[in-house]
Short mmCIF file of C-alpha atoms and ligand atoms in Angstrom, two decimals:
data_model
loop_
_atom_site.label_atom_id
_atom_site.label_comp_id
_atom_site.label_asym_id
_atom_site.label_seq_id
_atom_site.Cartn_x
_atom_site.Cartn_y
_atom_site.Cartn_z
CA GLN A 1 -2.74 6.13 -0.17
CA SER A 2 -2.29 10.86 0.71
CA LEU A 3 0.99 10.05 -2.04
CA VAL A 4 -1.11 9.15 -4.57
CA TRP A 5 -3.44 11.57 -3.79
CA ASN A 6 -0.87 15.38 -3.29
CA ASP A 7 1.12 13.48 -5.74
CA PRO A 8 4.07 15.20 -3.33
CA GLU A 9 7.78 14.50 -4.91
CA VAL A 10 9.24 12.10 -1.79
CA GLU A 11 12.90 12.82 -1.55
CA ASN A 12 13.18 11.17 1.98
CA PHE A 13 12.48 6.95 1.40
CA PRO A 14 15.38 5.16 1.24
CA GLY A 15 16.35 3.96 -1.77
CA PHE A 16 15.42 6.95 -3.94
CA PRO A 17 18.06 9.00 -3.95
CA GLU A 18 16.60 11.01 -7.08
CA GLY A 19 13.37 11.40 -5.03
CA VAL A 20 10.38 9.71 -5.85
CA THR A 21 6.63 11.36 -6.78
CA GLY A 22 4.21 9.26 -4.50
CA PRO A 23 2.19 7.77 -7.08
CA ASP A 24 5.17 6.42 -8.25
CA LEU A 25 6.21 4.87 -5.36
CA MET A 26 2.41 3.53 -4.90
CA ASP A 27 2.97 1.79 -8.00
CA LYS A 28 6.14 0.22 -6.99
CA MET A 29 4.51 -1.57 -4.30
CA ARG A 30 1.47 -2.78 -5.58
CA LYS A 31 3.63 -4.16 -8.98
CA GLN A 32 5.63 -5.68 -5.92
CA ALA A 33 2.79 -7.18 -4.18
CA GLU A 34 1.46 -8.44 -6.99
CA ARG A 35 4.14 -10.08 -7.85
CA TRP A 36 4.23 -12.41 -4.02
CA GLY A 37 0.38 -12.98 -4.61
CA ALA A 38 -1.39 -10.48 -3.21
CA THR A 39 -4.62 -9.80 -5.56
CA LEU A 40 -5.79 -5.98 -4.89
CA HIS A 41 -9.04 -4.79 -4.23
CA THR A 42 -9.08 -1.04 -5.34
CA GLU A 43 -12.51 -0.40 -3.06
CA ASP A 44 -13.69 0.83 0.94
CA VAL A 45 -14.88 -1.12 3.45
CA GLU A 46 -17.84 -0.06 4.25
CA ARG A 47 -18.53 -3.02 7.64
CA VAL A 48 -16.21 -5.26 9.47
CA ASP A 49 -16.79 -7.84 11.59
CA PHE A 50 -14.41 -9.16 14.25
CA SER A 51 -17.10 -10.37 16.76
CA VAL A 52 -17.07 -13.45 15.12
CA ARG A 53 -14.46 -15.66 13.67
CA PRO A 54 -13.13 -16.11 10.89
CA PHE A 55 -13.31 -12.62 10.91
CA VAL A 56 -16.06 -10.64 8.01
CA ILE A 57 -15.18 -7.43 5.89
CA GLU A 58 -17.24 -5.89 3.92
CA SER A 59 -16.94 -3.53 0.39
CA SER A 60 -20.04 -2.76 -1.72
CA GLU A 61 -18.42 -5.31 -4.74
CA ARG A 62 -17.99 -8.05 -1.52
CA VAL A 63 -17.60 -10.21 1.12
CA VAL A 64 -14.04 -11.32 2.88
CA LYS A 65 -13.94 -14.39 5.87
CA ALA A 66 -10.39 -13.53 6.88
CA HIS A 67 -8.33 -14.74 10.29
CA SER A 68 -6.27 -11.45 10.24
CA VAL A 69 -7.04 -8.54 9.43
CA ILE A 70 -4.17 -5.99 8.93
CA LEU A 71 -5.53 -2.50 9.84
CA ALA A 72 -3.75 -0.02 7.28
CA THR A 73 -6.34 2.86 7.02
CA GLY A 74 -4.20 5.40 7.46
CA ALA A 75 -4.31 8.98 9.12
CA THR A 76 -6.45 12.20 6.90
CA ALA A 77 -4.64 15.55 7.86
CA LYS A 78 -7.20 18.00 8.10
CA ARG A 79 -7.78 21.26 6.82
CA LEU A 80 -9.20 24.98 6.93
CA LYS A 81 -11.36 24.77 3.90
CA ILE A 82 -10.44 28.45 3.23
CA PRO A 83 -12.28 29.17 -0.11
CA SER A 84 -8.75 29.24 -2.19
CA GLU A 85 -7.57 25.92 -0.32
CA GLU A 86 -7.71 24.04 -3.52
CA THR A 87 -6.14 26.59 -6.01
CA PHE A 88 -3.40 27.16 -3.75
CA TRP A 89 -2.48 22.98 -2.49
CA SER A 90 0.46 22.24 -3.39
CA ARG A 91 1.88 25.48 -4.91
CA GLY A 92 1.74 27.05 -0.93
CA ILE A 93 -0.30 25.52 0.96
CA SER A 94 0.88 22.12 3.10
CA ALA A 95 -0.52 19.64 5.45
CA CYS A 96 2.97 18.61 6.56
CA ALA A 97 6.16 20.41 6.89
CA ILE A 98 8.16 17.36 7.14
CA CYS A 99 7.66 16.66 3.93
CA ASP A 100 6.84 19.61 1.67
CA GLY A 101 9.54 22.73 4.00
CA PRO A 102 12.57 21.05 2.67
CA SER A 103 11.35 22.35 -0.91
CA PRO A 104 12.94 25.25 -3.48
CA ILE A 105 9.81 27.70 -3.17
CA PHE A 106 10.04 27.42 0.62
CA LYS A 107 13.19 28.10 0.56
CA GLY A 108 14.35 31.69 2.38
CA GLU A 109 10.20 32.26 2.22
CA GLU A 110 8.32 34.04 4.62
CA LEU A 111 6.10 30.99 6.37
CA ALA A 112 2.66 29.94 8.06
CA VAL A 113 1.93 27.65 10.15
CA VAL A 114 -1.81 27.31 11.41
CA GLY A 115 -2.12 26.03 15.55
CA GLY A 116 -1.04 25.91 18.35
CA GLY A 117 0.31 22.58 19.39
CA ASP A 118 3.34 20.16 19.41
CA THR A 119 2.49 19.96 16.01
CA ALA A 120 2.37 23.39 15.14
CA THR A 121 5.13 23.97 17.37
CA GLU A 122 7.97 20.64 15.64
CA GLU A 123 6.02 22.04 12.33
CA ALA A 124 7.08 26.06 13.40
CA LEU A 125 10.49 25.32 14.45
CA TYR A 126 11.14 22.46 11.54
CA LEU A 127 10.42 25.25 9.40
CA THR A 128 13.21 27.81 10.38
CA LYS A 129 16.20 25.57 8.88
CA TYR A 130 14.15 26.50 6.10
CA GLY A 131 12.57 29.27 5.23
CA LYS A 132 13.51 33.54 6.86
CA HIS A 133 10.72 33.53 9.00
CA VAL A 134 7.96 31.99 10.59
CA HIS A 135 4.85 32.86 11.51
CA LEU A 136 2.99 31.53 14.23
CA LEU A 137 -1.07 31.48 13.96
CA VAL A 138 -2.93 30.46 16.91
CA ARG A 139 -6.84 31.23 16.94
CA GLY A 140 -6.26 31.20 21.05
CA GLU A 141 -5.50 33.10 23.65
CA LYS A 142 -2.50 31.06 24.06
CA MET A 143 -0.44 27.80 22.47
CA LYS A 144 -2.10 24.34 23.84
CA ALA A 145 1.26 22.87 23.14
CA SER A 146 3.42 21.27 26.14
CA LYS A 147 5.23 23.36 27.92
CA GLU A 148 8.94 22.30 26.14
CA MET A 149 7.76 23.01 22.90
CA ARG A 150 5.84 26.28 24.36
CA ASN A 151 9.37 27.17 25.00
CA ARG A 152 12.13 26.80 22.31
CA VAL A 153 9.13 28.50 19.97
CA VAL A 154 8.98 32.13 22.25
CA ALA A 155 13.18 31.59 22.24
CA ASN A 156 13.23 31.64 18.53
CA LYS A 157 14.01 34.53 16.79
CA GLN A 158 12.63 33.83 13.61
CA ILE A 159 9.06 32.65 15.31
CA THR A 160 6.53 35.39 15.19
CA THR A 161 3.39 34.13 17.54
CA HIS A 162 0.26 35.77 16.39
CA TYR A 163 -2.92 35.42 19.45
CA ASN A 164 -6.24 35.40 18.57
CA THR A 165 -5.68 35.27 15.07
CA GLU A 166 -7.13 33.13 12.36
CA CYS A 167 -6.49 32.64 8.48
CA TYR A 168 -9.88 32.94 6.69
CA ASP A 169 -8.78 32.90 3.34
CA ALA A 170 -5.66 33.23 1.09
CA PHE A 171 -3.87 35.00 -2.53
CA GLY A 172 -1.72 33.64 -4.88
CA ASN A 173 0.92 35.70 -7.86
CA ALA A 174 0.56 36.32 -11.23
CA LYS A 175 1.92 32.28 -11.78
CA GLY A 176 -0.79 31.32 -9.70
CA PHE A 177 1.33 30.29 -6.39
CA LEU A 178 0.38 31.14 -3.48
CA SER A 179 1.38 35.16 -1.95
CA GLY A 180 0.20 35.42 1.86
CA LEU A 181 -2.92 35.23 3.68
CA ASN A 182 -5.85 37.24 5.06
CA LEU A 183 -6.83 37.06 8.53
CA ARG A 184 -8.64 38.03 11.40
CA ASP A 185 -8.36 38.32 14.96
CA THR A 186 -10.56 36.29 16.17
CA LYS A 187 -11.87 39.20 19.29
CA THR A 188 -12.02 42.06 17.40
CA GLY A 189 -12.84 40.61 13.76
CA GLU A 190 -10.41 43.29 12.37
CA THR A 191 -8.94 42.18 9.15
CA SER A 192 -5.37 42.26 7.86
CA LYS A 193 -3.09 40.13 5.77
CA LEU A 194 -0.15 38.77 6.60
CA ALA A 195 2.90 38.46 3.15
CA VAL A 196 4.35 34.80 3.29
CA LYS A 197 5.32 31.94 0.19
CA GLY A 198 3.66 29.17 2.62
CA MET A 199 1.41 27.82 4.45
CA PHE A 200 0.91 24.07 6.77
CA TYR A 201 -1.88 23.22 8.21
CA GLY A 202 -1.00 22.04 11.97
CA ILE A 203 -4.02 21.00 13.34
CA GLY A 204 -3.61 17.32 13.70
CA HIS A 205 -5.20 14.30 12.10
CA SER A 206 -8.43 12.17 11.75
CA PRO A 207 -7.83 8.56 12.22
CA ASN A 208 -9.93 6.42 9.99
CA SER A 209 -11.04 4.14 12.22
CA GLY A 210 -14.40 5.08 12.92
CA PHE A 211 -15.93 1.56 10.61
CA PHE A 212 -14.09 -0.29 12.73
CA SER A 213 -13.76 1.37 16.04
CA GLN A 214 -16.58 0.18 17.78
CA TYR A 215 -14.44 -3.70 18.23
CA VAL A 216 -10.77 -2.25 18.14
CA GLU A 217 -9.83 -0.31 21.88
CA CYS A 218 -9.03 3.45 20.14
CA ASP A 219 -8.05 6.16 21.65
CA ASP A 220 -10.15 9.00 22.80
CA LEU A 221 -9.15 10.85 19.20
CA GLY A 222 -9.79 7.49 17.74
CA TYR A 223 -6.36 6.25 17.01
CA VAL A 224 -6.17 2.98 17.43
CA VAL A 225 -4.30 1.35 20.82
CA ILE A 226 -0.93 -0.27 19.88
CA LYS A 227 -0.35 -3.10 21.92
CA ASP A 228 3.25 -3.98 22.93
CA GLY A 229 4.49 -1.19 21.23
CA GLY A 230 3.92 -3.86 17.69
CA ALA A 231 1.33 -4.11 15.86
CA GLY A 232 -1.11 -6.13 17.09
CA THR A 233 -4.64 -4.54 18.46
CA SER A 234 -6.91 -5.09 21.15
CA VAL A 235 -8.73 -7.96 19.70
CA PRO A 236 -6.10 -11.11 18.98
CA GLY A 237 -5.64 -11.17 14.99
CA VAL A 238 -6.60 -8.62 14.23
CA PHE A 239 -2.84 -5.58 13.02
CA SER A 240 -2.08 -2.43 12.74
CA ALA A 241 0.22 -0.82 11.02
CA GLY A 242 0.54 3.36 10.00
CA ASP A 243 -0.76 6.05 10.42
CA LEU A 244 -3.58 4.65 11.68
CA HIS A 245 -2.31 4.86 15.23
CA ASP A 246 1.23 6.73 14.43
CA THR A 247 0.37 9.75 16.23
CA GLU A 248 4.41 10.27 15.99
CA TRP A 249 6.21 9.79 13.43
CA MET A 250 4.15 9.84 10.10
CA GLN A 251 5.95 9.29 7.57
CA ALA A 252 6.03 7.09 4.45
CA ILE A 253 9.27 5.04 5.63
CA THR A 254 7.64 4.51 9.28
CA ALA A 255 4.86 3.18 7.83
CA ALA A 256 5.97 1.23 5.70
CA GLY A 257 8.80 -0.41 8.80
CA SER A 258 4.79 -0.86 10.49
CA GLY A 259 3.20 -2.38 8.23
CA CYS A 260 6.28 -4.92 7.76
CA MET A 261 5.90 -5.30 11.51
CA ALA A 262 2.26 -5.85 11.44
CA ALA A 263 2.62 -8.83 9.27
CA ILE A 264 4.88 -11.03 10.27
CA SER A 265 2.77 -10.54 13.57
CA ALA A 266 0.15 -11.97 11.73
CA GLU A 267 1.97 -14.36 10.31
CA ARG A 268 2.92 -14.88 14.13
CA TYR A 269 -0.49 -15.37 15.01
CA LEU A 270 -2.12 -17.42 12.61
CA GLY A 271 1.34 -20.46 12.87
CA THR A 272 0.05 -19.94 16.65
CA GLU A 273 -3.21 -20.88 16.16
CA GLY A 274 -2.71 -23.04 14.02
CA LEU A 275 -5.18 -21.20 10.71
CA LEU A 276 -1.23 -21.09 8.45
CA VAL A 277 -2.59 -22.91 4.90
CA GLU A 278 0.02 -22.58 2.47
CA ARG A 279 -0.44 -20.76 -1.27
CA ASP A 280 -0.23 -24.11 -2.27
CA ALA A 281 -2.31 -26.51 -0.67
CA VAL A 282 -5.42 -24.55 -1.83
CA ASP A 283 -6.10 -21.32 -3.17
CA ALA A 284 -3.27 -18.54 -3.79
CA GLY A 285 -4.33 -14.99 -3.25
CA ALA A 286 -7.04 -13.93 -1.62
CA GLY A 287 -8.24 -14.15 2.25
CA ALA A 288 -9.67 -17.64 3.65
CA GLY A 289 -13.38 -17.94 2.86
CA ALA A 290 -13.12 -15.73 -0.64
CA ALA A 291 -15.23 -15.89 -2.71
CA MET A 292 -12.79 -17.05 -5.99
CA THR A 293 -13.51 -16.81 -9.33
CA PRO A 294 -11.88 -19.73 -11.54
CA LYS A 295 -10.32 -16.80 -13.22
CA ARG A 296 -8.71 -15.89 -10.27
CA LYS A 297 -7.44 -19.35 -8.85
CA ARG A 298 -6.02 -19.87 -12.17
CA ALA A 299 -3.97 -16.48 -12.06
CA ALA A 300 -2.85 -17.21 -8.86
CA ALA A 301 -2.03 -20.16 -9.77
CA VAL A 302 -0.41 -19.34 -12.61
CA LYS A 303 1.74 -15.86 -10.83
CA GLU A 304 2.62 -18.89 -7.55
CA VAL A 305 4.83 -21.52 -10.26
CA GLY A 306 5.98 -18.97 -11.99
CA HIS A 307 7.17 -16.83 -9.06
CA ARG A 308 9.05 -20.19 -7.83
CA LEU A 309 9.98 -21.74 -11.03
CA GLY A 310 11.86 -18.28 -10.77
CA GLY A 311 10.72 -16.91 -14.13
CA SER A 312 8.28 -13.70 -15.53
CA PRO A 313 5.08 -15.30 -14.21
CA THR A 314 3.64 -14.97 -17.57
CA ALA A 315 -0.15 -14.57 -18.45
CA VAL A 316 -1.44 -17.93 -18.62
CA GLY A 317 -3.64 -18.71 -20.51
CA VAL A 318 -5.12 -22.07 -21.22
CA GLY A 319 -6.07 -23.29 -24.45
CA GLY A 320 -4.31 -19.27 -25.38
CA VAL A 321 -0.91 -18.15 -27.28
CA VAL A 322 1.65 -17.73 -24.62
CA PRO A 323 4.00 -14.87 -24.84
CA VAL A 324 7.39 -15.97 -23.59
CA ALA A 325 10.47 -14.49 -21.81
CA ALA A 326 13.29 -14.94 -23.93
CA ALA A 327 15.14 -17.74 -22.59
CA ALA A 328 18.60 -17.94 -20.91
CA ALA A 329 21.24 -17.68 -23.09
CA SER A 330 23.10 -21.57 -23.71
CA PRO A 331 20.94 -23.62 -21.66
CA SER A 332 22.00 -26.40 -21.33
CA PRO A 333 19.78 -28.83 -19.91
CA VAL A 334 21.14 -31.04 -16.36
CA ALA A 335 19.29 -33.63 -14.39
CA VAL A 336 17.05 -35.21 -16.88
CA LYS A 337 14.79 -36.97 -15.25
CA LYS A 338 11.01 -38.67 -15.62
CA PRO A 339 8.69 -36.76 -13.86
CA LYS A 340 7.23 -38.76 -11.21
CA LYS A 341 4.14 -38.20 -11.84
CA THR A 342 3.99 -39.09 -16.04
CA GLY A 343 0.63 -38.30 -17.26
CA THR A 344 0.61 -37.98 -21.10
CA PHE A 345 2.04 -35.21 -22.52
CA LYS A 346 2.04 -35.61 -26.13
CA GLY A 347 5.17 -35.25 -27.68
CA LYS A 348 6.99 -35.96 -24.65
CA LYS A 349 10.24 -34.64 -23.92
CA ASN A 350 10.23 -35.29 -19.91
CA THR A 351 13.28 -33.10 -19.86
CA LEU A 352 13.17 -31.03 -16.89
CA GLY A 353 16.22 -28.27 -16.90
CA SER A 354 17.52 -26.00 -14.60
CA SER A 355 17.16 -23.22 -16.52
CA GLY A 356 14.41 -21.99 -19.09
CA VAL A 357 10.94 -20.14 -18.26
CA GLY A 358 9.36 -20.71 -15.73
CA VAL A 359 5.70 -20.80 -16.27
CA GLY A 360 2.43 -22.19 -14.95
CA VAL A 361 -0.73 -23.49 -15.79
CA GLY A 362 -3.94 -23.80 -13.12
CA VAL A 363 -6.65 -25.98 -13.63
CA ASP A 364 -9.96 -25.71 -11.60
CA VAL A 365 -11.19 -28.97 -9.56
CA CYS A 366 -13.80 -29.93 -8.03
CA SER A 367 -14.33 -33.28 -7.59
CA PRO A 368 -12.44 -36.18 -6.84
CA ALA A 369 -10.61 -34.59 -4.05
CA THR A 370 -7.26 -36.68 -4.48
CA THR A 371 -5.55 -37.00 -7.54
CA THR A 372 -4.43 -40.52 -8.96
CA ASP A 373 -1.97 -41.78 -10.65
CA ASP A 374 -3.55 -42.95 -13.38
CA SER A 375 -5.33 -38.47 -13.46
CA VAL A 376 -4.07 -38.23 -15.99
CA PHE A 377 -3.83 -34.67 -18.06
CA THR A 378 -3.15 -34.04 -21.66
CA PHE A 379 -1.40 -31.81 -23.12
CA THR A 380 -1.03 -30.81 -26.05
CA PHE A 381 2.45 -28.20 -26.84
CA SER A 382 3.23 -26.39 -30.20
CA SER A 383 5.52 -23.69 -31.27
CA PRO A 384 6.37 -21.29 -34.08
CA PRO A 385 7.83 -23.48 -36.73
CA GLY A 386 11.45 -23.34 -36.62
CA ALA A 387 11.63 -21.90 -32.91
CA GLY A 388 13.11 -25.08 -31.78
CA PHE A 389 11.65 -24.57 -28.03
CA ALA A 390 10.26 -28.37 -25.61
CA ALA A 391 8.76 -27.44 -23.14
CA SER A 392 7.91 -29.75 -20.69
CA ALA A 393 5.72 -30.37 -17.71
CA SER A 394 6.69 -30.87 -13.79
CA ALA A 395 4.89 -30.85 -10.89
CA ILE A 396 1.67 -31.47 -9.79
CA LEU A 397 2.00 -29.00 -6.58
CA GLY A 398 -1.43 -29.13 -5.79
CA CYS A 399 -4.85 -30.92 -5.77
CA ALA A 400 -7.48 -30.68 -3.97
CA SER A 401 -11.12 -30.12 -3.81
CA GLY A 402 -11.56 -27.04 -5.07
CA ALA A 403 -8.74 -25.44 -5.14
CA SER A 404 -5.76 -25.38 -8.90
CA VAL A 405 -4.36 -28.03 -10.32
CA VAL A 406 -1.21 -26.50 -10.79
CA PHE A 407 1.59 -27.89 -13.63
CA ALA A 408 4.79 -26.02 -14.18
CA PHE A 409 5.87 -25.75 -17.18
CA THR A 410 10.03 -25.42 -18.00
CA PHE A 411 11.04 -23.90 -21.77
CA LEU A 412 14.37 -24.89 -22.76
CA GLY A 413 14.95 -22.17 -25.87
CA PRO A 414 17.23 -20.81 -28.25
CA SER A 415 19.29 -17.97 -26.85
CA GLY A 416 17.71 -14.68 -27.09
CA SER A 417 14.79 -16.43 -28.71
CA SER A 418 11.10 -15.03 -28.06
CA PRO A 419 8.44 -17.44 -29.18
CA SER A 420 4.88 -17.87 -28.87
CA PHE A 421 3.92 -21.31 -27.60
CA CYS A 422 0.59 -22.24 -27.44
CA ALA A 423 -0.31 -24.59 -24.46
CA ARG A 424 -3.51 -26.56 -24.13
CA ILE A 425 -5.22 -29.60 -22.35
CA ALA A 426 -6.19 -31.80 -24.66
CA SER A 427 -7.88 -33.60 -22.12
CA SER A 428 -8.50 -34.38 -18.59
CA SER A 429 -10.09 -37.36 -16.53
CA PHE A 430 -10.99 -35.08 -13.70
CA GLY A 431 -13.27 -33.89 -16.52
CA ASN A 432 -13.24 -30.42 -15.09
CA ARG A 433 -11.32 -27.15 -16.31
C1 FAD B 529 0.73 16.13 1.25
C2 FAD B 529 1.50 15.05 1.93
C3 FAD B 529 2.69 15.04 1.47
C4 FAD B 529 3.28 14.02 2.31
N1 FAD B 529 4.54 13.94 1.68
C5 FAD B 529 5.13 13.00 2.33
C6 FAD B 529 6.97 13.01 2.27
O1 FAD B 529 7.62 13.83 1.43
N2 FAD B 529 7.49 11.50 3.00
C7 FAD B 529 7.70 11.13 3.68
O2 FAD B 529 7.71 10.11 4.21
N3 FAD B 529 5.47 10.93 4.43
C8 FAD B 529 5.27 11.75 3.20
N4 FAD B 529 3.17 12.02 4.00
C9 FAD B 529 3.30 11.36 4.91
C10 FAD B 529 2.97 10.44 4.22
O3 FAD B 529 2.44 10.01 2.80
C11 FAD B 529 1.55 8.90 5.15
O4 FAD B 529 2.82 8.94 6.38
C12 FAD B 529 1.95 7.55 4.78
O5 FAD B 529 1.47 7.49 3.05
C13 FAD B 529 1.24 7.09 5.37
O6 FAD B 529 0.99 5.97 5.33
P1 FAD B 529 -0.03 5.19 6.11
O7 FAD B 529 -0.50 3.72 4.91
O8 FAD B 529 -0.50 4.91 7.53
O9 FAD B 529 -1.63 5.35 4.80
P2 FAD B 529 -1.98 6.01 3.95
O10 FAD B 529 -1.04 6.25 2.84
O11 FAD B 529 -2.96 7.37 4.25
O12 FAD B 529 -2.64 4.88 3.28
C14 FAD B 529 -4.53 4.42 3.73
C15 FAD B 529 -5.21 3.49 2.20
O13 FAD B 529 -6.48 3.36 4.12
C16 FAD B 529 -7.24 3.92 2.23
N5 FAD B 529 -8.65 3.19 3.27
C17 FAD B 529 -8.93 4.24 4.26
N6 FAD B 529 -10.13 4.00 4.32
C18 FAD B 529 -11.00 3.28 3.66
C19 FAD B 529 -11.97 2.01 3.83
N7 FAD B 529 -13.07 2.00 5.13
N8 FAD B 529 -11.34 1.13 2.91
C20 FAD B 529 -11.05 1.18 2.36
N9 FAD B 529 -9.80 1.40 2.16
C21 FAD B 529 -9.90 2.46 3.03
C22 FAD B 529 -7.39 4.69 2.03
O14 FAD B 529 -7.93 5.36 0.79
C23 FAD B 529 -5.83 4.73 1.53
O15 FAD B 529 -5.26 4.41 0.79
C24 FAD B 529 3.31 13.37 2.98
C25 FAD B 529 1.80 13.32 3.53
C26 FAD B 529 1.36 14.57 2.67
C27 FAD B 529 -0.72 13.74 3.22
#
């Protein structure tokens, strides 16, 4: 999210040789997660209860219960909040030297770093690769950084350290970019100006752990304490990912990597505890206990079927007109066989092809809890005149009380065609749809 709000060019995320903007990268990640059944809610979690099982997660909009939780709320870079900070943000002022330092606007320029700890000294050393000279602005009379870092800074001729110095504002050029800083001596109060094209905050981050820190062990600064170098926290079943526990690397790729560790850890935990529930047996797309509306159940079921069949998970409306992507070129029906549960399909074809486009329709079931051979759903397929589409319904993939019954359809049609069709559930013995 830092990448969305700050809108930086991300040049160091693998797979994007030309670079990618933060919002574009986030959008691609979101779509990829949704393609695999994730349901995203853009709202703040206000309260959690990790003392009960399943865990309770509350936002302003909903209450979700989950057997496992991954915390990934990140850390917010601290800012000085000088009056003109917003004016020059991303136009000379930045909170990430590693990310923004290589930008052409800083190349060969005078730069400043605010702070005297390990982060600031590391940033100052790093920026000497790009800037002409780096000014380290330290508020106190000595640096708080480790001895090794202090020595490296002092030994570097490209860095000047200004002690007892604070920045109280900044000014810019006619193009609206930063061109200098207003400084004040913290001992004498004397003010001065320093001409720089870049100012980088190296004054730390605040981890966003406040709303759960009563349950999960955090260090003195609020960072989540990780067990065994993995993703586990002090609460079994609660995992952490990204900047929330990472005080060292703090990059998008390292956050993504630790997100992967957390996801695999959560799955292993659920498996070990016997809590892993296959998505086609229950509702896909939400944690256990989540309030699943019929609409969401259908949407999740439809996506699941689309993925299973390798087709594009098209939004399918029961009884609505469904756009279907072009069928595979020259589809050849293979393994023609009757589905085990035939049901009643009007204009029945029963042709299960290996190619074509897979879509699905989900139906919510309240009762009975099990299917029987005579649980009949009647589907009517129609396609525009001349489209020449053949449709077939395949398996019932899941049917438990309160779950979705999912029918998968494979459509075989002429090469290159892109017709619409209508799938209507005309009747069902469940009487609930
Ligand atoms: C200006 C800037 C430029 C950067 N450029 C780069 C770069 O070029 N390359 C690079 O690799 N890294 C870059 N980074 C670092 C990178 O953005 C982070 O390391 C990475 O985003 C961390 O990911 P995360 O998922 O841990 O946290 P974040 O991306 O910060 O995501 C945390 C999310 O949790 C949400 N959240 C917090 N509290 C709650 C709550 N109570 N309820 C619900 N949601 C909540 C936040 O809104 C946010 O969406 C940059 C950072 C900044 C600030």
